Structures are given as structure tokens and as C-alpha cells.
XYZ file of C-alpha atoms in Angstrom:
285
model
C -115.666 -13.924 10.108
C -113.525 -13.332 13.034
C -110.172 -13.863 11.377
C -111.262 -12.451 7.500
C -109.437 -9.686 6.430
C -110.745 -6.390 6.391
C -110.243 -5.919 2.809
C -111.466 -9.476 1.467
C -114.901 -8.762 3.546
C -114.955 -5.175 2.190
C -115.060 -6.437 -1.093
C -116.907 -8.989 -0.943
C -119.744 -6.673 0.874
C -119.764 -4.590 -2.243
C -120.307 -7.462 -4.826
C -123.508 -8.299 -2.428
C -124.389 -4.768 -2.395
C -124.368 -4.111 -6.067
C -126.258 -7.747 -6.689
C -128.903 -6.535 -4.100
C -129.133 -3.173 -6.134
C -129.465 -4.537 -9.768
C -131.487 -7.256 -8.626
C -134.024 -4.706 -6.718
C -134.176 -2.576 -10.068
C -132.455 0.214 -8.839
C -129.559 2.496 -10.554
C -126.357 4.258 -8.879
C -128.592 7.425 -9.651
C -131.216 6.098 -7.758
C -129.384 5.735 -4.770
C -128.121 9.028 -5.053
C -131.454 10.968 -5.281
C -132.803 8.621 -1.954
C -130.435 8.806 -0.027
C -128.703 12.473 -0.658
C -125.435 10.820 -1.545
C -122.444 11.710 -3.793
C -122.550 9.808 -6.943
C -118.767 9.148 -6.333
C -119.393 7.333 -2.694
C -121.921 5.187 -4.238
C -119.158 4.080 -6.966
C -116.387 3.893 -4.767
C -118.671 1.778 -2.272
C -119.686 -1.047 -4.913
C -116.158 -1.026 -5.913
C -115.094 -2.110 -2.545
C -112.497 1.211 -2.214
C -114.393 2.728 1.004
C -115.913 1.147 3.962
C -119.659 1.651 5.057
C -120.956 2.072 7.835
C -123.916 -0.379 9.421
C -126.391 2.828 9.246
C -125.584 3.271 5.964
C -126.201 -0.479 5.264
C -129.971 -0.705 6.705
C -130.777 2.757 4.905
C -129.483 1.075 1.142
C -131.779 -2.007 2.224
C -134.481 -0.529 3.610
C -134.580 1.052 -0.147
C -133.877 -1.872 -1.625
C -136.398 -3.101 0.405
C -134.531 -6.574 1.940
C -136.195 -7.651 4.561
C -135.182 -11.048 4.750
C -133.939 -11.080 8.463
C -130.807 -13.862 8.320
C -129.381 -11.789 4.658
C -129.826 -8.480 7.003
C -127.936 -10.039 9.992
C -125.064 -11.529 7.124
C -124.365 -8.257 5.375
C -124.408 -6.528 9.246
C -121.482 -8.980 9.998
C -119.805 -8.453 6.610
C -119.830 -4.557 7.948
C -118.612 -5.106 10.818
C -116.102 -7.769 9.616
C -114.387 -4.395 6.973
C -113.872 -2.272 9.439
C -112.370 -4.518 11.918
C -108.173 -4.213 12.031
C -106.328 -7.486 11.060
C -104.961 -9.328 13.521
C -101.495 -8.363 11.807
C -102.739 -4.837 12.884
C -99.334 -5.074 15.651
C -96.838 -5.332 13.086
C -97.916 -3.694 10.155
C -95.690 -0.062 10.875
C -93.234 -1.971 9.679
C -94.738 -4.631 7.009
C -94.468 -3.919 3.323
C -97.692 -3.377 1.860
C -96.628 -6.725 -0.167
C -96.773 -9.055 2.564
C -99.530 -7.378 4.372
C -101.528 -8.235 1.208
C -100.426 -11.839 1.656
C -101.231 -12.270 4.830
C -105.011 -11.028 3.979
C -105.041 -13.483 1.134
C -103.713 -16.442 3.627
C -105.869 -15.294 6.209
C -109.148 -15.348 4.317
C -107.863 -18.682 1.937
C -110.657 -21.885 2.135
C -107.492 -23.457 0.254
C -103.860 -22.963 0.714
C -101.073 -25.210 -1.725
C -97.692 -23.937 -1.563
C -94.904 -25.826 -3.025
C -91.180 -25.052 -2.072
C -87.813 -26.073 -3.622
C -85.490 -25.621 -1.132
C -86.690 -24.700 2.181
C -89.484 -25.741 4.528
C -92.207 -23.823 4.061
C -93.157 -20.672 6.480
C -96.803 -22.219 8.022
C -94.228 -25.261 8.245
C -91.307 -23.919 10.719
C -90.088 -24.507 13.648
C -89.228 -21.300 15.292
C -85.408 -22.496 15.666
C -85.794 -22.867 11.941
C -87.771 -19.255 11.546
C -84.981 -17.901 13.497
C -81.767 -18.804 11.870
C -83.545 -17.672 8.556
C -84.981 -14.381 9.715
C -82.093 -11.902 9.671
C -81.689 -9.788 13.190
C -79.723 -6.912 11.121
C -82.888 -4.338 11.651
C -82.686 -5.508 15.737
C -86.639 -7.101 14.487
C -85.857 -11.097 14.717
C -88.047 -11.965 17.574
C -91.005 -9.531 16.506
C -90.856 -11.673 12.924
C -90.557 -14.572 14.203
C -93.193 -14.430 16.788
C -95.323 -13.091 13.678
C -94.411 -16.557 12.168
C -95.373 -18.553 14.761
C -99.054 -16.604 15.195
C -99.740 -17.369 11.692
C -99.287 -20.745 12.149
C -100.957 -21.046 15.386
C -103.832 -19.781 13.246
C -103.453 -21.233 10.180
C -103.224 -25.439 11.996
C -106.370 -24.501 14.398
C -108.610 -23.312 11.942
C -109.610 -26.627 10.287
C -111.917 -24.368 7.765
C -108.712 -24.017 5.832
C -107.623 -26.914 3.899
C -103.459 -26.831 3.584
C -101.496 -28.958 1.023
C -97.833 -28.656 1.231
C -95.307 -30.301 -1.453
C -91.597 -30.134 -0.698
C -88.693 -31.124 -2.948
C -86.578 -33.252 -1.475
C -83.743 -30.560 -1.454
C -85.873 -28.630 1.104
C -85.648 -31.675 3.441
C -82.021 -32.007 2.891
C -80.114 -28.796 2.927
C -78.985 -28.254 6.543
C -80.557 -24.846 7.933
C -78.442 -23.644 11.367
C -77.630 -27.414 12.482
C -78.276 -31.252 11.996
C -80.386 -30.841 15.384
C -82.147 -28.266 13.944
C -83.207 -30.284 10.914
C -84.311 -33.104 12.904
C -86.397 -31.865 14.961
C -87.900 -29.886 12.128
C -88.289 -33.145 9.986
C -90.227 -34.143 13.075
C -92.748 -31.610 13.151
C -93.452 -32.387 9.685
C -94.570 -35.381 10.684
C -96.557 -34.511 13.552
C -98.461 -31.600 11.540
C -99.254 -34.253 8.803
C -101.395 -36.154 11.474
C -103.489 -32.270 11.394
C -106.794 -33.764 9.458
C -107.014 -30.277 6.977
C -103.093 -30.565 6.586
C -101.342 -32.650 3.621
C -97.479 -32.417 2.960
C -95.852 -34.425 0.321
C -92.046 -34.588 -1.135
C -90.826 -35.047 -4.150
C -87.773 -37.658 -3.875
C -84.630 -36.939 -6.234
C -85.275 -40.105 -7.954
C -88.545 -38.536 -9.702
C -86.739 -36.251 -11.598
C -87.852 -33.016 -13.038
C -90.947 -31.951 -12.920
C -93.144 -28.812 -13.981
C -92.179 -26.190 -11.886
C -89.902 -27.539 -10.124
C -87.208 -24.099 -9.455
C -89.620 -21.574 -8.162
C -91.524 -21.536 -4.979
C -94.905 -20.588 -5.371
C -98.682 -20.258 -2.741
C -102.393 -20.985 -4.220
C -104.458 -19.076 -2.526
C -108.568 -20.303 -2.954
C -111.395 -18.915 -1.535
C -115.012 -20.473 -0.670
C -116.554 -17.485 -2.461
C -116.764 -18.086 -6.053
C -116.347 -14.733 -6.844
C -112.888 -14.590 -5.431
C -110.151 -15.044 -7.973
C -107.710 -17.719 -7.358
C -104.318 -15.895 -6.459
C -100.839 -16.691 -6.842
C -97.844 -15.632 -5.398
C -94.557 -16.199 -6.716
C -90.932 -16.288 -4.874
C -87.611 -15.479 -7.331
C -84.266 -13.984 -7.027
C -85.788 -10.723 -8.016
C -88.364 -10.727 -5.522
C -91.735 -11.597 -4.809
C -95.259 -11.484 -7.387
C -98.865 -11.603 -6.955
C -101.028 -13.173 -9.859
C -104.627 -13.149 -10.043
C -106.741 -14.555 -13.199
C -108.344 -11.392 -13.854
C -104.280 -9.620 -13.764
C -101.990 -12.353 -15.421
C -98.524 -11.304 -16.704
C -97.399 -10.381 -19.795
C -96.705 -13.692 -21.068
C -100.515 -14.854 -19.748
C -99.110 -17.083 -16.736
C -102.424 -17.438 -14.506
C -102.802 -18.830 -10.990
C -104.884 -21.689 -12.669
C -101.932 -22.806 -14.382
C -99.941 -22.991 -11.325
C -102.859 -24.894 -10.221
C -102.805 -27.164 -12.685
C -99.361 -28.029 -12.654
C -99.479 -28.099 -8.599
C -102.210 -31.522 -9.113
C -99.794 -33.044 -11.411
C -96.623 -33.023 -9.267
C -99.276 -34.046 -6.720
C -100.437 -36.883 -8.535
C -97.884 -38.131 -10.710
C -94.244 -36.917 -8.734
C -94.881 -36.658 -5.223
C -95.466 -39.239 -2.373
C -96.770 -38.622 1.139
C -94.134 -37.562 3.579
C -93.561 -40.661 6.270
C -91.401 -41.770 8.719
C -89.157 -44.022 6.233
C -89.040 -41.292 4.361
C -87.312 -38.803 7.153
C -85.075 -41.413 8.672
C -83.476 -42.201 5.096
C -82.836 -37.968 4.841
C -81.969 -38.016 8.850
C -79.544 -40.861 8.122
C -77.595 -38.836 5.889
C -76.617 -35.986 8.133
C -73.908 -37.958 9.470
């Protein structure tokens, strides 16, 4: 759990501890009247909205009565996973609370798919890339860039996470600070594709349209089935979170974008190659 983020283990403690309480028999009330607690703690603790502490933990089990050993050690490292600080901890005085929900989502992901239009992808960059796209108005270029590069670093060592990238061909093609910079960018797409948890595909011109194919968009998965899948969404206007449970108005749902991500997958796009880079390098010049 060393790279989970605080918040995803927080709440994902409080779905075990609530199972663990209905399952043992006991009420909220019951809890209260044991263990001299406010009825409010007890509800803001199953809803994941405060932490616990790990001597709060063994007195809830102990009157639960769990004495299963290897669940007692899990749920200790699930406390002690919530109140740890993200590694993002650094930059966050000046992250939006936006992105530093993103990067808890990307962090704690089993399964990232992120398809991009016109641009190469952040977990994708090269940092001479990163850098003529990150604006150095604020005086903070370097820190966000170096932020870039650390998620990546993290994101293509940690072969828990499975990544699938699909790129239309525009993103390949539209010249970002210099020819040289696009080549050797093209290049690292190539060598990250040899990563064995790391797929990137493109989407050649000739295909066509295809669903989805203006908007940007991440799918974020998670290996516990309680998670829901999330989705977040890049337009003009800004940037969107989705979750199943919280669609918009007009009932778009991550799984949509899911489905629609498998069929450009399977029926547009083609896995990026060599050929494939030389025939966009070629037409630089």
C-alpha cells in the first residue's frame, strides 16, 4: 500500500469496517454504548470522512470480536496506509483540489486507459515535451514538470498498474516546440511500448471517425470491486470527474466511456510501431 492514496485507503477501511460490523451483528448504537463514542464519529468513520486511529481499530475488533490474525494485520495497514501523506504531499500548496483528486485516483488505479486527440499523453512525455507545454508565467515550470516526470517514474515501475494508451494520429503529428522535439518523443513511445503492463495504440487518419473521437478522456479502474470506475474528462471549458454512482445530467457514465474506449481499441486503432513513426517522422520535412 505504499503508494495508495490516503483517501482511497480511508475509504476503503470504512467499507471493511462497516461489513465487519453488520456481519458481527452489531448496530452504530452498539458501538456507541461500548466504546463511549459520539454517535456522529461512528457515522462519519464508516463513511470514510475521518481517519482512525490503529487503537481505535483493535478496540472496534476486539468488540467485534475478529481475531483472525492476517484480517487484523490488513485493516492495521489500511490504517496506517489513511493517514500516511501522498507522495504529491510537496506540491500540493499549490495544486487545485481537482488534480490532487486525480492524482489519488491515478495513483491507486489497477487500470489506467486514457485516450488523447491531439497531444501525447502526460504519463507519455518527454520532459522537453512537458516543458514547452507547461507555461512558466507563475515562475512554477520546473516544479510541474518535475511533478510530471515523478508520476511517470511511478506510474512505468509499478507493473501492478496495467496502462493502455490510444492516440489519434493528430497527437503524433502536430509539432510541439520543434521537429527534434517530436522525434525523440515519437521514440520514447516506442521504447515505453516494450514496458510489459504498457499498451499504446494510434488511430491513423485513414480510419475515419470514430466514437469519441474530439475529447480527451482517463479510465480510472480499481482491483477493489467496490471502487467505482471513474472518468475524467478534458474540454475547452475545463476539466470533469464522472463516477457511476454521480453521472451527469444527460446520464454519461464512465462505463460508457469504457465501452466506447474497447471499440476504438478493437475496431479503429492499430499498435503503434516503428513503420508507423517513420511514415509521421518522414513528414516533418
Amino acid at each position: 500500500m505504499a503508494d495508495q492514496d490516503p483517501q482511497f485507503a480511508k475509504r476503503r477501511l470504512s467499507r471493511r469496517l462497516r461489513a465487519i460490523r453488520e456481519a458481527a451483528g452489531k448496530t452504530q448504537k452498539d458501538v456507541v454504548d461500548e466504546l463511549v463514542w459520539s454517535i456522529s464519529k461512528v457515522i462519519r468513520m464508516e463513511a470514510g470522512e475521518v481517519g482512525i486511529s490503529v487503537t481505535d481499530l483493535r478496540a472496534l475488533l476486539q468488540f467485534y470480536e475478529v481475531t483472525d490474525q492476517e484480517q487484523v494485520n490488513e485493516l492495521t495497514e489500511m490504517v496506517l496506509a489513511s493517514r500516511k501523506q501522498p507522495w504529491w504531499g510537496r506540491y500540493s500548496r499549490t495544486m487545485t483540489s481537482g488534480f490532487s483528486s486525480y492524482l489519488g485516483y491515478e495513483t491507486s488505479a489497477a487500470i489506467i486507459r486514457n485516450f488523447e486527440s491531439s497531444l501525447i499523453p502526460g504519463l507519455l512525455q518527454t520532459r522537453e515535451y512537458a516543458q514547452v507545454l507547461i507555461s512558466d508565467s507563475d515562475g512554477m515550470q520546473d516544479q510541474w514538470v518535475n511533478l510530471r516526470m515523478e508520476r511517470q517514474k511511478r506510474a512505468h515501475s509499478n507493473d501492478k498498474i496495467q496502462m493502455f494508451f490510444i492516440l489519434d494520429e493528430a497527437a503524433m503529428r502536430r509539432i510541439v516546440g520543434s521537429e527534434a522535439v517530436m522525434r525523440a518523443q515519437l521514440e520514447r513511445l516506442l521504447e515505453l511500448n516494450e514496458l510489459p503492463h504498457l499498451n499504446i495504440m494510434v488511430v491513423p487518419f485513414a480510419r475515419g471517425i470514430y466514437p469519441r473521437f474530439r475529447s480527451p478522456y482517463v479510465i480510472f479502474e480499481f482491483a477493489d470491486a467496490n471502487d467505482d470506475i471513474v472518468a475524467y474528462l478534458e474540454n475547452p471549458d475545463g476539466s470533469l470527474i464522472l463516477s457511476e454512482k454521480a453521472p451527469m445530467a444527460d446520464q454519461r457514465k464512465p462505463s460508457s466511456y469504457l465501452q466506447d474506449f474497447w471499440i476504438v481499441e478493437g475496431e479503429y486503432a492499430e499498435k503503434i510501431s516503428p513503420e508507423f513513426v517513420s511514415k509521421v517522422t518522414a513528414t516533418y520535412r
